[in-house]
mmCIF file of C-alpha atoms in Angstrom:
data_model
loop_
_atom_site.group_PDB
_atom_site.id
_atom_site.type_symbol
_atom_site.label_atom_id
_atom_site.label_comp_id
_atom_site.label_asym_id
_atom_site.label_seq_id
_atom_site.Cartn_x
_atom_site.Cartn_y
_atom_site.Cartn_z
ATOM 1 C CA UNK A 1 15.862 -20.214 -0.959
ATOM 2 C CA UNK A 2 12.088 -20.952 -1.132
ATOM 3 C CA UNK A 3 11.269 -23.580 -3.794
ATOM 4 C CA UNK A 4 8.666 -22.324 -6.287
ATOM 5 C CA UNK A 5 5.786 -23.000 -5.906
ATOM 6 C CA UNK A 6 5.816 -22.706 -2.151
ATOM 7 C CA UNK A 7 4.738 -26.315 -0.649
ATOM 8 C CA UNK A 8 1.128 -26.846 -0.100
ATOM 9 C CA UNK A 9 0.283 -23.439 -1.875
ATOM 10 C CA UNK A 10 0.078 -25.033 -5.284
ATOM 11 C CA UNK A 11 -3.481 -24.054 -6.204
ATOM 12 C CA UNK A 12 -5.010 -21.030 -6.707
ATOM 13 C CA UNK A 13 -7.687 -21.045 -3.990
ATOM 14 C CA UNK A 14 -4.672 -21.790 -1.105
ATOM 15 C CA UNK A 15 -2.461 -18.787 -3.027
ATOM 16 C CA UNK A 16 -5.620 -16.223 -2.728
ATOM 17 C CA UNK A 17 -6.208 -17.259 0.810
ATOM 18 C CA UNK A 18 -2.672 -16.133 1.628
ATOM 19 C CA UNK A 19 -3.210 -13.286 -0.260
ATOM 20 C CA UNK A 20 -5.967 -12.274 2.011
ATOM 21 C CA UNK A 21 -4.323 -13.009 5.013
ATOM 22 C CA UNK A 22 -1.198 -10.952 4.064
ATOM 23 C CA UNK A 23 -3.408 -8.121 2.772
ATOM 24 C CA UNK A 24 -5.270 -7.584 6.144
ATOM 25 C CA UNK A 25 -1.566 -7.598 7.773
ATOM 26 C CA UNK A 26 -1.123 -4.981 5.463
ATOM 27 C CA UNK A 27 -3.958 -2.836 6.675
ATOM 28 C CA UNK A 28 -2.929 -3.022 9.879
ATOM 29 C CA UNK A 29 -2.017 0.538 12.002
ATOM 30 C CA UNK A 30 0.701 -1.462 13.257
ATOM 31 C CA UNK A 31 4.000 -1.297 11.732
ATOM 32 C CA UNK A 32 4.964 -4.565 13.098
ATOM 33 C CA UNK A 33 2.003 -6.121 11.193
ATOM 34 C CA UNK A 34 1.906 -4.045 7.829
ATOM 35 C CA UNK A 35 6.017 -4.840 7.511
ATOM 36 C CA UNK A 36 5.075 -8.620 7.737
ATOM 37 C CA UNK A 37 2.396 -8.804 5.871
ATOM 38 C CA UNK A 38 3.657 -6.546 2.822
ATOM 39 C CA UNK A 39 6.949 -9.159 2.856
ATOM 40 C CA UNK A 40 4.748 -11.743 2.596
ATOM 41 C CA UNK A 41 3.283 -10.350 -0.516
ATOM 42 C CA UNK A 42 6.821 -9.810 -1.617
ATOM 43 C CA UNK A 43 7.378 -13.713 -1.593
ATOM 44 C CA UNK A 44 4.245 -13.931 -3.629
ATOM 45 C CA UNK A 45 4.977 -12.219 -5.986
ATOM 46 C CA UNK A 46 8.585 -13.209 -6.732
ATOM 47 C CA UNK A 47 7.546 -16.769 -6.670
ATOM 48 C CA UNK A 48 4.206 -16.990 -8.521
ATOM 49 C CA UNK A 49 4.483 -13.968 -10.929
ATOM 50 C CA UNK A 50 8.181 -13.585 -11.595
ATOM 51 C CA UNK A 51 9.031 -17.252 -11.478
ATOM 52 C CA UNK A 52 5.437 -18.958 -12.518
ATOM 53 C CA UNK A 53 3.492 -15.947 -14.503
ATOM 54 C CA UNK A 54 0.648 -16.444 -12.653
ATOM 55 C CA UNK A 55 -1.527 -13.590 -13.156
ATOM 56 C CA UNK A 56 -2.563 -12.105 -8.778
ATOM 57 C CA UNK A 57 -4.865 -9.017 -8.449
ATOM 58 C CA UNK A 58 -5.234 -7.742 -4.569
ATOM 59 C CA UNK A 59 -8.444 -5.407 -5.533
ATOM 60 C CA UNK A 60 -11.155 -5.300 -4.599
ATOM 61 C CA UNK A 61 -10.564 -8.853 -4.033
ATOM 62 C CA UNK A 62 -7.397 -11.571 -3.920
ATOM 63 C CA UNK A 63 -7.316 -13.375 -7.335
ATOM 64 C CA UNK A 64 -4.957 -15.806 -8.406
ATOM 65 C CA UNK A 65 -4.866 -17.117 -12.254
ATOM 66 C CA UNK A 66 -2.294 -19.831 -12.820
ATOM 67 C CA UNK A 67 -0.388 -19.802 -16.011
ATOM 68 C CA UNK A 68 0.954 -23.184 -18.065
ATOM 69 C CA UNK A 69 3.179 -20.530 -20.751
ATOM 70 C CA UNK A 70 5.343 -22.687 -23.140
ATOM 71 C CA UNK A 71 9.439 -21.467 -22.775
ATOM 72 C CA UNK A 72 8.519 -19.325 -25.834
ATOM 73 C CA UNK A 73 6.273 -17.230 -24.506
ATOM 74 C CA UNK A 74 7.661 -17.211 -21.042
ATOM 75 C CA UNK A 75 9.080 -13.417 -21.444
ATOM 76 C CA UNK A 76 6.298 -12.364 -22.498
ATOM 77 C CA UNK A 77 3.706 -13.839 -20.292
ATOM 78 C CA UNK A 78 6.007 -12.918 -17.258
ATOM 79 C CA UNK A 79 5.912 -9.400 -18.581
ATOM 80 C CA UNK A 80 2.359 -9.084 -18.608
ATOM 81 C CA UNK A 81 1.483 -11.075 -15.037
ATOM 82 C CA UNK A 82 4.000 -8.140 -13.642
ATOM 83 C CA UNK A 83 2.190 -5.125 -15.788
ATOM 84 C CA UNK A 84 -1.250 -6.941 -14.164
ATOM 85 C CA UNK A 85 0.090 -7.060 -10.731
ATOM 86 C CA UNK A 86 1.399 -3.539 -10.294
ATOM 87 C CA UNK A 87 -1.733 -2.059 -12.012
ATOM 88 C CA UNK A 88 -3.817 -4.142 -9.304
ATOM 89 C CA UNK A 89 -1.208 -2.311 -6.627
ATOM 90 C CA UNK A 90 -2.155 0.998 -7.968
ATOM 91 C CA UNK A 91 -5.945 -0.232 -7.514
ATOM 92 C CA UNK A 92 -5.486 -1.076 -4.186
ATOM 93 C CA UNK A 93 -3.705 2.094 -3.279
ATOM 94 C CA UNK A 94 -6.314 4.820 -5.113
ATOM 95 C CA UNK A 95 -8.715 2.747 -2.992
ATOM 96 C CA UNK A 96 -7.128 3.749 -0.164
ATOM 97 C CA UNK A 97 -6.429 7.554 -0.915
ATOM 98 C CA UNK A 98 -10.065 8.008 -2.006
ATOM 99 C CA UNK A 99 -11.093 6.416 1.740
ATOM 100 C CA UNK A 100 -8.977 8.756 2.908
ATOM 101 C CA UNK A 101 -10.552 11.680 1.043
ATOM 102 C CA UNK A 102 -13.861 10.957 2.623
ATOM 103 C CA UNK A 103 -12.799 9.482 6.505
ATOM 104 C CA UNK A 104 -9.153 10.448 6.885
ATOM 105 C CA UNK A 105 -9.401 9.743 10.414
ATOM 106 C CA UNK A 106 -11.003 6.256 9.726
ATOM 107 C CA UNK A 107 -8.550 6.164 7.160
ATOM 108 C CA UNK A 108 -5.453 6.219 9.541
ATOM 109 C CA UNK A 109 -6.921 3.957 11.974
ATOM 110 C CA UNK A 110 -6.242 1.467 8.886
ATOM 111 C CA UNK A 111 -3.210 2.041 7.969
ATOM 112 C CA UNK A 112 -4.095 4.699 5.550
ATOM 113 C CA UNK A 113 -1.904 4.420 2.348
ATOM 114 C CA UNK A 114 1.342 3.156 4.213
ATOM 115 C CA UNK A 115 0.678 -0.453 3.720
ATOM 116 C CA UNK A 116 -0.459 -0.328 0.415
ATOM 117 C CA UNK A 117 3.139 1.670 -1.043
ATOM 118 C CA UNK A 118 5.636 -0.608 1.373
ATOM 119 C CA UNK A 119 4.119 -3.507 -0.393
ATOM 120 C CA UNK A 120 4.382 -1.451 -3.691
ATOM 121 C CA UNK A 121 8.042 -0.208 -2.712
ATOM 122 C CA UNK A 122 8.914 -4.132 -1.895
ATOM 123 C CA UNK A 123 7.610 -5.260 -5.245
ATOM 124 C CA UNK A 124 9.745 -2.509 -7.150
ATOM 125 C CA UNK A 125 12.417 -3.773 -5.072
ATOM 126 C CA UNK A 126 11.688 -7.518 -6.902
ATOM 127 C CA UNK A 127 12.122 -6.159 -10.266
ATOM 128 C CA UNK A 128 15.236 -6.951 -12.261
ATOM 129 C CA UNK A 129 14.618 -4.313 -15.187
ATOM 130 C CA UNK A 130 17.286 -5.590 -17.448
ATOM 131 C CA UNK A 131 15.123 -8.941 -17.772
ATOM 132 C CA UNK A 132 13.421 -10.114 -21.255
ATOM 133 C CA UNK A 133 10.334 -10.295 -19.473
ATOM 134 C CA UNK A 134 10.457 -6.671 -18.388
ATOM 135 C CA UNK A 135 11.530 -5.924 -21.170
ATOM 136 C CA UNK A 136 8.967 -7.034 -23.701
ATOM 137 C CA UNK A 137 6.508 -5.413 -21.528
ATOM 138 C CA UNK A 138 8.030 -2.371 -20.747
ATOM 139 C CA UNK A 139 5.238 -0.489 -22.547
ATOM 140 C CA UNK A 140 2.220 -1.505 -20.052
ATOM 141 C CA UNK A 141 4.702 -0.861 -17.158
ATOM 142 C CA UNK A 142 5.163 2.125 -18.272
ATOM 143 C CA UNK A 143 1.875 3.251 -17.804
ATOM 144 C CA UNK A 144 1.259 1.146 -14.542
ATOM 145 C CA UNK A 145 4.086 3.460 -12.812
ATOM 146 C CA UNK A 146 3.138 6.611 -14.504
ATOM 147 C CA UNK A 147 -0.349 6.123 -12.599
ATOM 148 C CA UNK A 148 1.593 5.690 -9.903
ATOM 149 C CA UNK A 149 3.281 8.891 -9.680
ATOM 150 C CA UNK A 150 0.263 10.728 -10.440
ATOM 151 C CA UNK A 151 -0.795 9.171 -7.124
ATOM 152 C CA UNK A 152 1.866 9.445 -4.986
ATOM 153 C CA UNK A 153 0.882 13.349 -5.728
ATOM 154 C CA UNK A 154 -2.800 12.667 -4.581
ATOM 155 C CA UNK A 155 -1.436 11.103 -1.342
ATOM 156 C CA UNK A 156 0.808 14.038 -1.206
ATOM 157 C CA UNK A 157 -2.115 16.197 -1.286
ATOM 158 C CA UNK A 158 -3.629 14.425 1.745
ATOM 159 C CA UNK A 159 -0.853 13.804 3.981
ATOM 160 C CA UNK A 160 1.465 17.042 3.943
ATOM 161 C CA UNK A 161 -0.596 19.577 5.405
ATOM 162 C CA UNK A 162 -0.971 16.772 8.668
ATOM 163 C CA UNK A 163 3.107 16.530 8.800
ATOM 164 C CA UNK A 164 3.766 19.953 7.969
ATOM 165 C CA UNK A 165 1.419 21.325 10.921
ATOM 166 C CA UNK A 166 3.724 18.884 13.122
ATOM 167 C CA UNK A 167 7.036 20.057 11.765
ATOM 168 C CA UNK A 168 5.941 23.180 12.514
ATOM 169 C CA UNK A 169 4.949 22.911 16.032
ATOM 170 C CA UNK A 170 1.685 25.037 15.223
ATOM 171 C CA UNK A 171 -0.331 25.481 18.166
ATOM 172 C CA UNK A 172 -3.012 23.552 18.613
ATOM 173 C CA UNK A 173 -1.993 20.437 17.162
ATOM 174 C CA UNK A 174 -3.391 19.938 13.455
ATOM 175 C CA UNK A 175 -4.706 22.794 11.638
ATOM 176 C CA UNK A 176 -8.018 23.720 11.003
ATOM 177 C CA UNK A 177 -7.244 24.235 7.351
ATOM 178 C CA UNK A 178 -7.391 21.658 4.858
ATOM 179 C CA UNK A 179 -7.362 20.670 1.324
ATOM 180 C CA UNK A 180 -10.513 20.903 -0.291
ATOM 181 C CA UNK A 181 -10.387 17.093 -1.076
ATOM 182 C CA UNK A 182 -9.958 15.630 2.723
ATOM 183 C CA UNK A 183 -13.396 15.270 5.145
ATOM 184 C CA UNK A 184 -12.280 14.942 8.468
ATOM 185 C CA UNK A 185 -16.098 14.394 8.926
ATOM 186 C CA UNK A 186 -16.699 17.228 11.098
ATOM 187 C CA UNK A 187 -14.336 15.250 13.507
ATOM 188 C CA UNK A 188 -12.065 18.181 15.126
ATOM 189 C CA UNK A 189 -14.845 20.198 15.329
ATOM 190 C CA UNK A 190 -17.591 18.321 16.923
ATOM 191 C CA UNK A 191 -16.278 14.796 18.406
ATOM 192 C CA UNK A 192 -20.737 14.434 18.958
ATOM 193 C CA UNK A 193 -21.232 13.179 15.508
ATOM 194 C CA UNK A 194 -18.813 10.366 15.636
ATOM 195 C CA UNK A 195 -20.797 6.805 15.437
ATOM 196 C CA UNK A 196 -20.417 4.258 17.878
ATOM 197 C CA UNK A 197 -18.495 2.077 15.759
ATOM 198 C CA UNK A 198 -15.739 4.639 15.574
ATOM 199 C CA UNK A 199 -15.562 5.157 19.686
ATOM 200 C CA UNK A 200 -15.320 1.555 19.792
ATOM 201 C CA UNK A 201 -12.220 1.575 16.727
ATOM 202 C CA UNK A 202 -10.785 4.272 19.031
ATOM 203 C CA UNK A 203 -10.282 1.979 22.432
ATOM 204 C CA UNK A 204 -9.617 -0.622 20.973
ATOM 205 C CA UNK A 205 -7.127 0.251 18.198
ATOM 206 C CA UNK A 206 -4.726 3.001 19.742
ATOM 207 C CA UNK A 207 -1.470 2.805 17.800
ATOM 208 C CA UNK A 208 1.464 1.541 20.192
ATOM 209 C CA UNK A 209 4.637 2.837 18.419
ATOM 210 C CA UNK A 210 6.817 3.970 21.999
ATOM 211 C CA UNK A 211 8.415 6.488 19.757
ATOM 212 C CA UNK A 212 5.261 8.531 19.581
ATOM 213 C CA UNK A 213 4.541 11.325 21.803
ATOM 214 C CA UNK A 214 1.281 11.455 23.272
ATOM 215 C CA UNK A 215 -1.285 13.539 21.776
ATOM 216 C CA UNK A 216 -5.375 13.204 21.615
ATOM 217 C CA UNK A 217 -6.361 10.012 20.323
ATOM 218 C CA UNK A 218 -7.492 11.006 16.527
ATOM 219 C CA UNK A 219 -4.902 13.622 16.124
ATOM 220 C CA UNK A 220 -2.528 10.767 17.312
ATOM 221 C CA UNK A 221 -4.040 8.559 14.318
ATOM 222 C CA UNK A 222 -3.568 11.267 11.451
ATOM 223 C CA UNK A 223 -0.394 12.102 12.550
ATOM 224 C CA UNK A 224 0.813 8.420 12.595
ATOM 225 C CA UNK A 225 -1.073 7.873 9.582
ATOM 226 C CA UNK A 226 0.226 10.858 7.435
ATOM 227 C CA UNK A 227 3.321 10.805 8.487
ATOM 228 C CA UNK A 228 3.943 7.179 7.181
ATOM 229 C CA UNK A 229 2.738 7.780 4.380
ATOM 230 C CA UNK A 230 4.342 10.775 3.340
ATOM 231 C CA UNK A 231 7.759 8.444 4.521
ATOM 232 C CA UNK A 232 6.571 6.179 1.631
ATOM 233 C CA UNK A 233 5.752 8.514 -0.372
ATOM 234 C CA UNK A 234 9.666 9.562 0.048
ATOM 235 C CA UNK A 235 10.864 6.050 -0.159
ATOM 236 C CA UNK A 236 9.039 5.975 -3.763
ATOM 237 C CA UNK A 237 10.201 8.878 -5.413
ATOM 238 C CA UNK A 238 13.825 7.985 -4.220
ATOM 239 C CA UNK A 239 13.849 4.195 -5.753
ATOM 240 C CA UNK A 240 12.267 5.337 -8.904
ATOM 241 C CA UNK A 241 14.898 8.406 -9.324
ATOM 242 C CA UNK A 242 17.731 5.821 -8.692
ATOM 243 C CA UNK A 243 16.188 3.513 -11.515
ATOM 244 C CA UNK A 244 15.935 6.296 -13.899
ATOM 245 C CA UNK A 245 19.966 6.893 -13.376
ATOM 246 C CA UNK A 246 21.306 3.542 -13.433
#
């Protein structure tokens, strides 16, 4: 086992700039990356906010607030660091469903949602509900997680018309229709009005999973992109149904 706190990440300026690090892992298209760095975050958290009740926020920007709680109050400051933590998960994600609302091809060349909720499904994962800490603040976690189903249903909204079209074999590759709420910014139709930035994000970030057939390069992104996220999406619904029962 890791000792707690981690050697030479005993301040809060060296914990935030690992929390950075492991956050752009996160946002990487490439599974390889996003797994790492969302298990790094996973080693974070148990260690600094289960263990120490430090209080870490990952949006809009890494934050790290160390706590000195007496043994007292340790349940209840514990409690609150993990309320603060998923909340700042549920942040982090909305950010990255409402990116995906306006760009959801610039969206998927970033991971989309996917690295956000395997970092969010690896923190559940951390949880041991029957603790006093968890316990005593069962109320604000309760709300954090009700958020969070309200927008795994927003992601849904994004993502299942992309992996449906697929499933489906529809000719043509993705549809032309859409949910009101996604811009594919006039992407499909006219490839003209894409900037130069984005050509350049095209050639030099195509997504490299072998199992992948090949398809055009931005219906290859969506499709990777959705179809992660909709496995997360999945993964989610599943761990919180098994909580609910046990």
């Amino acid at each position: 086992a890791y000792p707690t706190p981690l050697p030479g990440l005993e301040s809060v300026k060296e914990v935030e700039k690992v929390l950075k690090w492991a956050i752009g892992l996160v946002n990487s298209p490439r599974v390889r990356e996003s797994d790492a760095g969302a298990l790094v975050l996973r080693l974070i958290f148990q260690k600094y906010v289960v263990q120490l009740g430090w209080t870490l926020k990952l949006h809009p920007e890494p934050l790290a607030i160390s706590s000195n709680f007496l043994n007292k109050e340790r349940s209840h400051d514990v409690g609150a660091a993990v309320s603060a933590y998923v909340q700042s998960l549920n942040d982090w994600l909305e950010w990255g469903i409402i990116e995906g609302e306006k760009n959801l091809i610039k969206a998927c060349r970033h991971s989309f949602v996917h690295g956000a909720l395997l970092s969010y499904r690896y923190t559940i994962d951390e949880l041991d509900w029957k603790s006093n800490a968890l316990i005593v603040g069962a109320s604000e976690l309760q709300k954090a997680l009700d958020r969070l189903l309200g927008l795994l249903t927003r992601v849904t909204s994004i993502a299942l018309w992309v992996v449906s079209a697929d499933a489906l074999d529809m000719p043509g590759g993705i549809p032309r229709t859409k949910p009101f709420n996604v811009d594919l910014h006039s992407f499909l139709e006219d490839e003209s009005e894409i900037s130069m930035d984005d050509l350049a994000d095209m050639t030099s970030e195509q997504v490299e999973d072998e199992e992948v057939g090949f398809l055009a390069p931005s219906e290859q992104a969506i499709m990777v992109g959705c179809w992660l996220a909709m496995k997360e999406v999945s993964n989610h619904r599943s761990l919180m149904l098994f909580f609910s029962l046990t």
